[in-house]
mmCIF file with all atom_site columns, C-alpha atoms in Angstrom:
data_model
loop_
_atom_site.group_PDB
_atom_site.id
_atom_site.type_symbol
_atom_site.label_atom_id
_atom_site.label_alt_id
_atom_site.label_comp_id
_atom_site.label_asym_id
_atom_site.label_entity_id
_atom_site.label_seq_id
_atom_site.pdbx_PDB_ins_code
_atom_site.Cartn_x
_atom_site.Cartn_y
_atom_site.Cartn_z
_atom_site.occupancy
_atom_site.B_iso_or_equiv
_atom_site.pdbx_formal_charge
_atom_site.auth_seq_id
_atom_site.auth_comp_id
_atom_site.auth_asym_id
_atom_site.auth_atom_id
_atom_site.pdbx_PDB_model_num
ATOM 1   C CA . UNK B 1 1   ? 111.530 130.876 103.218 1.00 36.00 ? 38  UNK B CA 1
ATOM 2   C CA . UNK B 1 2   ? 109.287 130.281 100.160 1.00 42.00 ? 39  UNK B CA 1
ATOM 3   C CA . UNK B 1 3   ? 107.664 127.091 99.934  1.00 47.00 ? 40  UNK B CA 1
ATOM 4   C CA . UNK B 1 4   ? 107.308 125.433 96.262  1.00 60.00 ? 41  UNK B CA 1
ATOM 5   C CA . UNK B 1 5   ? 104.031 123.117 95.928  1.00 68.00 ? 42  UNK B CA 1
ATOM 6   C CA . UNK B 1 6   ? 105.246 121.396 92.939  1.00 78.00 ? 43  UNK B CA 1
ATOM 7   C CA . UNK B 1 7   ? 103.892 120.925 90.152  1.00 84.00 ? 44  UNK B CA 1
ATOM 8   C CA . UNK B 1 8   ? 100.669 118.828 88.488  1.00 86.00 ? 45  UNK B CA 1
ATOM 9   C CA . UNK B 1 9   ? 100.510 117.787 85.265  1.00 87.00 ? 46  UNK B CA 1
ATOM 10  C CA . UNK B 1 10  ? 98.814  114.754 83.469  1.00 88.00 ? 47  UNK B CA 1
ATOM 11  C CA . UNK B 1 11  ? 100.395 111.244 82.836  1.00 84.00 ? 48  UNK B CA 1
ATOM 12  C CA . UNK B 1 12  ? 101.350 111.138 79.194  1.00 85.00 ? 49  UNK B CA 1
ATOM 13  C CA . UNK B 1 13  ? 101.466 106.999 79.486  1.00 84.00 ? 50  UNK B CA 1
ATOM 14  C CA . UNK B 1 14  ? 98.282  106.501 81.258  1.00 79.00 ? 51  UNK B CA 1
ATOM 15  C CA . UNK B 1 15  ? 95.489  108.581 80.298  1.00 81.00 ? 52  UNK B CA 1
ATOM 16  C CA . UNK B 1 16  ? 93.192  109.613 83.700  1.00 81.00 ? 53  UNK B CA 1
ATOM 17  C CA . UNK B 1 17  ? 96.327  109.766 86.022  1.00 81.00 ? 54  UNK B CA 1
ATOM 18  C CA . UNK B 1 18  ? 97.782  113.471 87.070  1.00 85.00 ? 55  UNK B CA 1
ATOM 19  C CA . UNK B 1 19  ? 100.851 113.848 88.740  1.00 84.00 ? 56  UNK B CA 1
ATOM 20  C CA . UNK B 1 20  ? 101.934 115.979 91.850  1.00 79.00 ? 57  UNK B CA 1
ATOM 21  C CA . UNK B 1 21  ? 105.695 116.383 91.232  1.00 82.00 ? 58  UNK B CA 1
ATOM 22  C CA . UNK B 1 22  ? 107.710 118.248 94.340  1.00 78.00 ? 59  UNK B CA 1
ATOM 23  C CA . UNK B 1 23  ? 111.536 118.254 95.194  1.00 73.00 ? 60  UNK B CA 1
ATOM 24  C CA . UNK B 1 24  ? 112.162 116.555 99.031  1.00 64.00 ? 61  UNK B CA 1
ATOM 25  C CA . UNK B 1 25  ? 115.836 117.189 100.261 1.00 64.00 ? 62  UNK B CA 1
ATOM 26  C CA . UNK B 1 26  ? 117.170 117.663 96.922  1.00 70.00 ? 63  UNK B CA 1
ATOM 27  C CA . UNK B 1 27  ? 115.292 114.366 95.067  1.00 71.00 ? 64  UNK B CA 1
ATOM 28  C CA . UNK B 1 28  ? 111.970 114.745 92.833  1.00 73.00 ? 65  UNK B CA 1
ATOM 29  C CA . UNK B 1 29  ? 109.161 112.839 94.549  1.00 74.00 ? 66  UNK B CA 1
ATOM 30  C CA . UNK B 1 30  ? 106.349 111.924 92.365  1.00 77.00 ? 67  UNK B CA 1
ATOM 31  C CA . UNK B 1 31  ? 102.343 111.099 93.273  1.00 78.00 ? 68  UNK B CA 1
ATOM 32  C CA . UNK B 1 32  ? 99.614  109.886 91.181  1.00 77.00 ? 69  UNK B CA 1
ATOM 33  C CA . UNK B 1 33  ? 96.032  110.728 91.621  1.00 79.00 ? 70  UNK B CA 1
ATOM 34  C CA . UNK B 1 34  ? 93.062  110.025 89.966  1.00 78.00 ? 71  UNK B CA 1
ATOM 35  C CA . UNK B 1 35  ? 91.755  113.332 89.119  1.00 81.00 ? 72  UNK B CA 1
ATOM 36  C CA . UNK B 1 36  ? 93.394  116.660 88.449  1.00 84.00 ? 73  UNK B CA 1
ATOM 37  C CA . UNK B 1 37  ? 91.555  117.845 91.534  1.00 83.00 ? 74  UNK B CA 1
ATOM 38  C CA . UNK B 1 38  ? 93.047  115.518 94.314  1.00 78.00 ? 75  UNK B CA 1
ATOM 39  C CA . UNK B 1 39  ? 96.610  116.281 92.779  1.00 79.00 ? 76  UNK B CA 1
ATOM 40  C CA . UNK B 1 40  ? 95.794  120.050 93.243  1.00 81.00 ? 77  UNK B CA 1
ATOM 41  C CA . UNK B 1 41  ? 94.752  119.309 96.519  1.00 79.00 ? 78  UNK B CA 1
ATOM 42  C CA . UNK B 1 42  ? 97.637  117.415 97.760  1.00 76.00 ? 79  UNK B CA 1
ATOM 43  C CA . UNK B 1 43  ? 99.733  120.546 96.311  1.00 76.00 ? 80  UNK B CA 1
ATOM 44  C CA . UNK B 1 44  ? 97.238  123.340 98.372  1.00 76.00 ? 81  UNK B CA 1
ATOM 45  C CA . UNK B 1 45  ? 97.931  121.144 101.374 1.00 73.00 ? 82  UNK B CA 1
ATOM 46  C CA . UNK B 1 46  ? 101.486 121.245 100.415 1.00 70.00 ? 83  UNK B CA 1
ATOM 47  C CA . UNK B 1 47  ? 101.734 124.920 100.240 1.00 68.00 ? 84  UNK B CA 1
ATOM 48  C CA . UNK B 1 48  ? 99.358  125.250 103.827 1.00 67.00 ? 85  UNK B CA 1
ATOM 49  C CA . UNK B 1 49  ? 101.952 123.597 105.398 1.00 63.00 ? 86  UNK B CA 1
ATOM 50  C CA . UNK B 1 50  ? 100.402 120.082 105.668 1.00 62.00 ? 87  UNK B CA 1
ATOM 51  C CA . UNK B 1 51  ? 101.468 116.576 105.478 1.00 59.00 ? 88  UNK B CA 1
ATOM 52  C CA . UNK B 1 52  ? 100.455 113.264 106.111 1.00 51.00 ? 89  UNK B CA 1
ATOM 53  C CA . UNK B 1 53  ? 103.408 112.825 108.032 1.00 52.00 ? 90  UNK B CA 1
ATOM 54  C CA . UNK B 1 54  ? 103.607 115.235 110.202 1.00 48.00 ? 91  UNK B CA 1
ATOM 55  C CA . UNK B 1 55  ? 100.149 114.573 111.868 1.00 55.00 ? 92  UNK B CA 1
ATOM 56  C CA . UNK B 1 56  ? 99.427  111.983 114.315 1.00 67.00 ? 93  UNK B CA 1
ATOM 57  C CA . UNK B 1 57  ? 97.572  109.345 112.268 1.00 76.00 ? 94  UNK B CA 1
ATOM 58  C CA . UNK B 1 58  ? 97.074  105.400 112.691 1.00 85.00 ? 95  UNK B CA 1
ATOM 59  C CA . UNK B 1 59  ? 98.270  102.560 110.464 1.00 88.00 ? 96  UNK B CA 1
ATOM 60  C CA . UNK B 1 60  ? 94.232  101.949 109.113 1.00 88.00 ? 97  UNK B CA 1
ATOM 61  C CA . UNK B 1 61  ? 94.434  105.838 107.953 1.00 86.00 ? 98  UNK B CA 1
ATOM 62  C CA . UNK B 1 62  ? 97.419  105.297 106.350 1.00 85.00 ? 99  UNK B CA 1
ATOM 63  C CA . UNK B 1 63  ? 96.383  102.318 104.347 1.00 89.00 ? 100 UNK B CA 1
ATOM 64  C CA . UNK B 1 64  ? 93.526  103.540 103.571 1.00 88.00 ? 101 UNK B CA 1
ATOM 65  C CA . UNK B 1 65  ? 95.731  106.616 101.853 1.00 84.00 ? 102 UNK B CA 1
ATOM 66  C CA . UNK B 1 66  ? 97.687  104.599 100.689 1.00 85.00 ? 103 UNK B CA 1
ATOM 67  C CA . UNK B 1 67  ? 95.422  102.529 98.704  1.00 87.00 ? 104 UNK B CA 1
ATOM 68  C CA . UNK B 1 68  ? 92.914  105.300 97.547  1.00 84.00 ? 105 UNK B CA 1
ATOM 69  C CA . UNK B 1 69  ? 95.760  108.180 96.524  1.00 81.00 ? 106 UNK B CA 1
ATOM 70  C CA . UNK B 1 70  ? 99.135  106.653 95.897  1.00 83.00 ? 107 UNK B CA 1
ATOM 71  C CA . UNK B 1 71  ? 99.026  102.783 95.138  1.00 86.00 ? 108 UNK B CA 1
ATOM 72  C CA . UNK B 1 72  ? 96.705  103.729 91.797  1.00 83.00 ? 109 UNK B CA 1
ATOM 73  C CA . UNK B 1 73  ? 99.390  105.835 90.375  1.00 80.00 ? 110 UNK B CA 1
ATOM 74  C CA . UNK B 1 74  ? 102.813 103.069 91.055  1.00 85.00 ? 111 UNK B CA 1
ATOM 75  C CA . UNK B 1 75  ? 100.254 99.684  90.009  1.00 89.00 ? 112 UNK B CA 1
ATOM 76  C CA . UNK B 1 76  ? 97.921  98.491  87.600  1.00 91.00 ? 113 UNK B CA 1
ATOM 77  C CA . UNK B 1 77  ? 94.275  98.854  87.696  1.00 89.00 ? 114 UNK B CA 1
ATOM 78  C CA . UNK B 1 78  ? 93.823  95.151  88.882  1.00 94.00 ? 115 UNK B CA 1
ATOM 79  C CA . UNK B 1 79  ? 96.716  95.552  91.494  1.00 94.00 ? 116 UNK B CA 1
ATOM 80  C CA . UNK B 1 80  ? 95.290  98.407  92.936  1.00 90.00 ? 117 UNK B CA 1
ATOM 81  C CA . UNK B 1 81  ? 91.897  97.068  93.194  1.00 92.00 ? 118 UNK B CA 1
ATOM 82  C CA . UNK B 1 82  ? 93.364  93.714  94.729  1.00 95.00 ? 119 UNK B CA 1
ATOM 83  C CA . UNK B 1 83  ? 95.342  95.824  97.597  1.00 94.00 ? 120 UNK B CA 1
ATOM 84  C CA . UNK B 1 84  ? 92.230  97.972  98.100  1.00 92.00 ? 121 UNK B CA 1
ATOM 85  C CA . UNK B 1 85  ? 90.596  94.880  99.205  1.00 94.00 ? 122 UNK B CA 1
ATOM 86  C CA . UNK B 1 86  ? 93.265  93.217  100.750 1.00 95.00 ? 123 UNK B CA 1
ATOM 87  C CA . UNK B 1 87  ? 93.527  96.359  103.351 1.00 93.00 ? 124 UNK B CA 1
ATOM 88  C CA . UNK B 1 88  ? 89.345  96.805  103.286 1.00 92.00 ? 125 UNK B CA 1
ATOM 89  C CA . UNK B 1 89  ? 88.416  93.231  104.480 1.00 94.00 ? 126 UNK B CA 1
ATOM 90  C CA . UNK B 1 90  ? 91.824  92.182  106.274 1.00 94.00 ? 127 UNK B CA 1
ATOM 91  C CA . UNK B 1 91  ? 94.351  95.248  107.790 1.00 92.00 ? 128 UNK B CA 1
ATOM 92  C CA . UNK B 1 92  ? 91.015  97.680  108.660 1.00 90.00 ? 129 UNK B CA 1
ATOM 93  C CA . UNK B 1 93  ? 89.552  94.690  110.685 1.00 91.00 ? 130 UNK B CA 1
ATOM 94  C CA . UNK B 1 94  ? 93.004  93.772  112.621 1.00 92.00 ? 131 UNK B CA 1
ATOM 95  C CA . UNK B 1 95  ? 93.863  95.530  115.629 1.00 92.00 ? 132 UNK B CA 1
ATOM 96  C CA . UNK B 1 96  ? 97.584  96.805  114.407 1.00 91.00 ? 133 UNK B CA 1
ATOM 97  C CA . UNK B 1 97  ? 94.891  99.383  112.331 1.00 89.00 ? 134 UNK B CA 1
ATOM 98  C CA . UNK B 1 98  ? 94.076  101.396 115.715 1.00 89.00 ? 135 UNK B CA 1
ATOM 99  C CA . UNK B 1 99  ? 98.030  101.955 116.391 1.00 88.00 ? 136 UNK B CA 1
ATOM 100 C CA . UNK B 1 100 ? 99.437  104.834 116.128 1.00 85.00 ? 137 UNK B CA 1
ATOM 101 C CA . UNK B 1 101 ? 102.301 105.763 113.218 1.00 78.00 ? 138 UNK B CA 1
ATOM 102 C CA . UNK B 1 102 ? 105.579 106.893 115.086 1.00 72.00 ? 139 UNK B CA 1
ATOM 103 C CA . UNK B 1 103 ? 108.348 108.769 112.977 1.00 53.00 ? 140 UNK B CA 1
#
């Protein structure tokens, strides 16, 4: 079976933002990154086979994704920055960070 990595292209609306477009089950799934690179890297890792989901990783990991590759791309500037913190200084320091994500 050939696997598609999608495709990467800049954000015409907001200058600085590339986009890492891929079809999942049939539906376009869009993700914003900050640079060119980490949207070529998310489509390498795409095409190796990887996935954030299908590893075993823990809620602080994901936040801290969350916040640094996808939230910048769906929020403004300010929103971003204001979840970054919220999930720095409050989730990362909370025990539900250590648990384990479960499909």
């Amino acid at each position: 079976m050939r696997r598609s990595g999608g495709t990467v292209y800049p954000r015409k609306d907001r200058p600085g933002l590339w986009i890492h477009e891929v079809m999942v089950g049939g539906k376009s799934t869009k993700t914003a990154y900050q640079s060119k690179e980490a949207a070529d890297a998310a489509k390498a890792a795409l095409l190796r086979g990887d996935s954030m989901e299908a590893q075993r990783h823990t809620l602080g990991e994901w936040l801290t994704h969350w916040v640094a590759a996808i939230a910048p791309g769906r929020v403004s500037a300010r929103t971003a920055r204001y979840y970054a913190s919220i999930v720095r200084n409050q989730w990362l320091k909370s025990a539900p960070a250590s648990l384990p994500l479960r499909a």
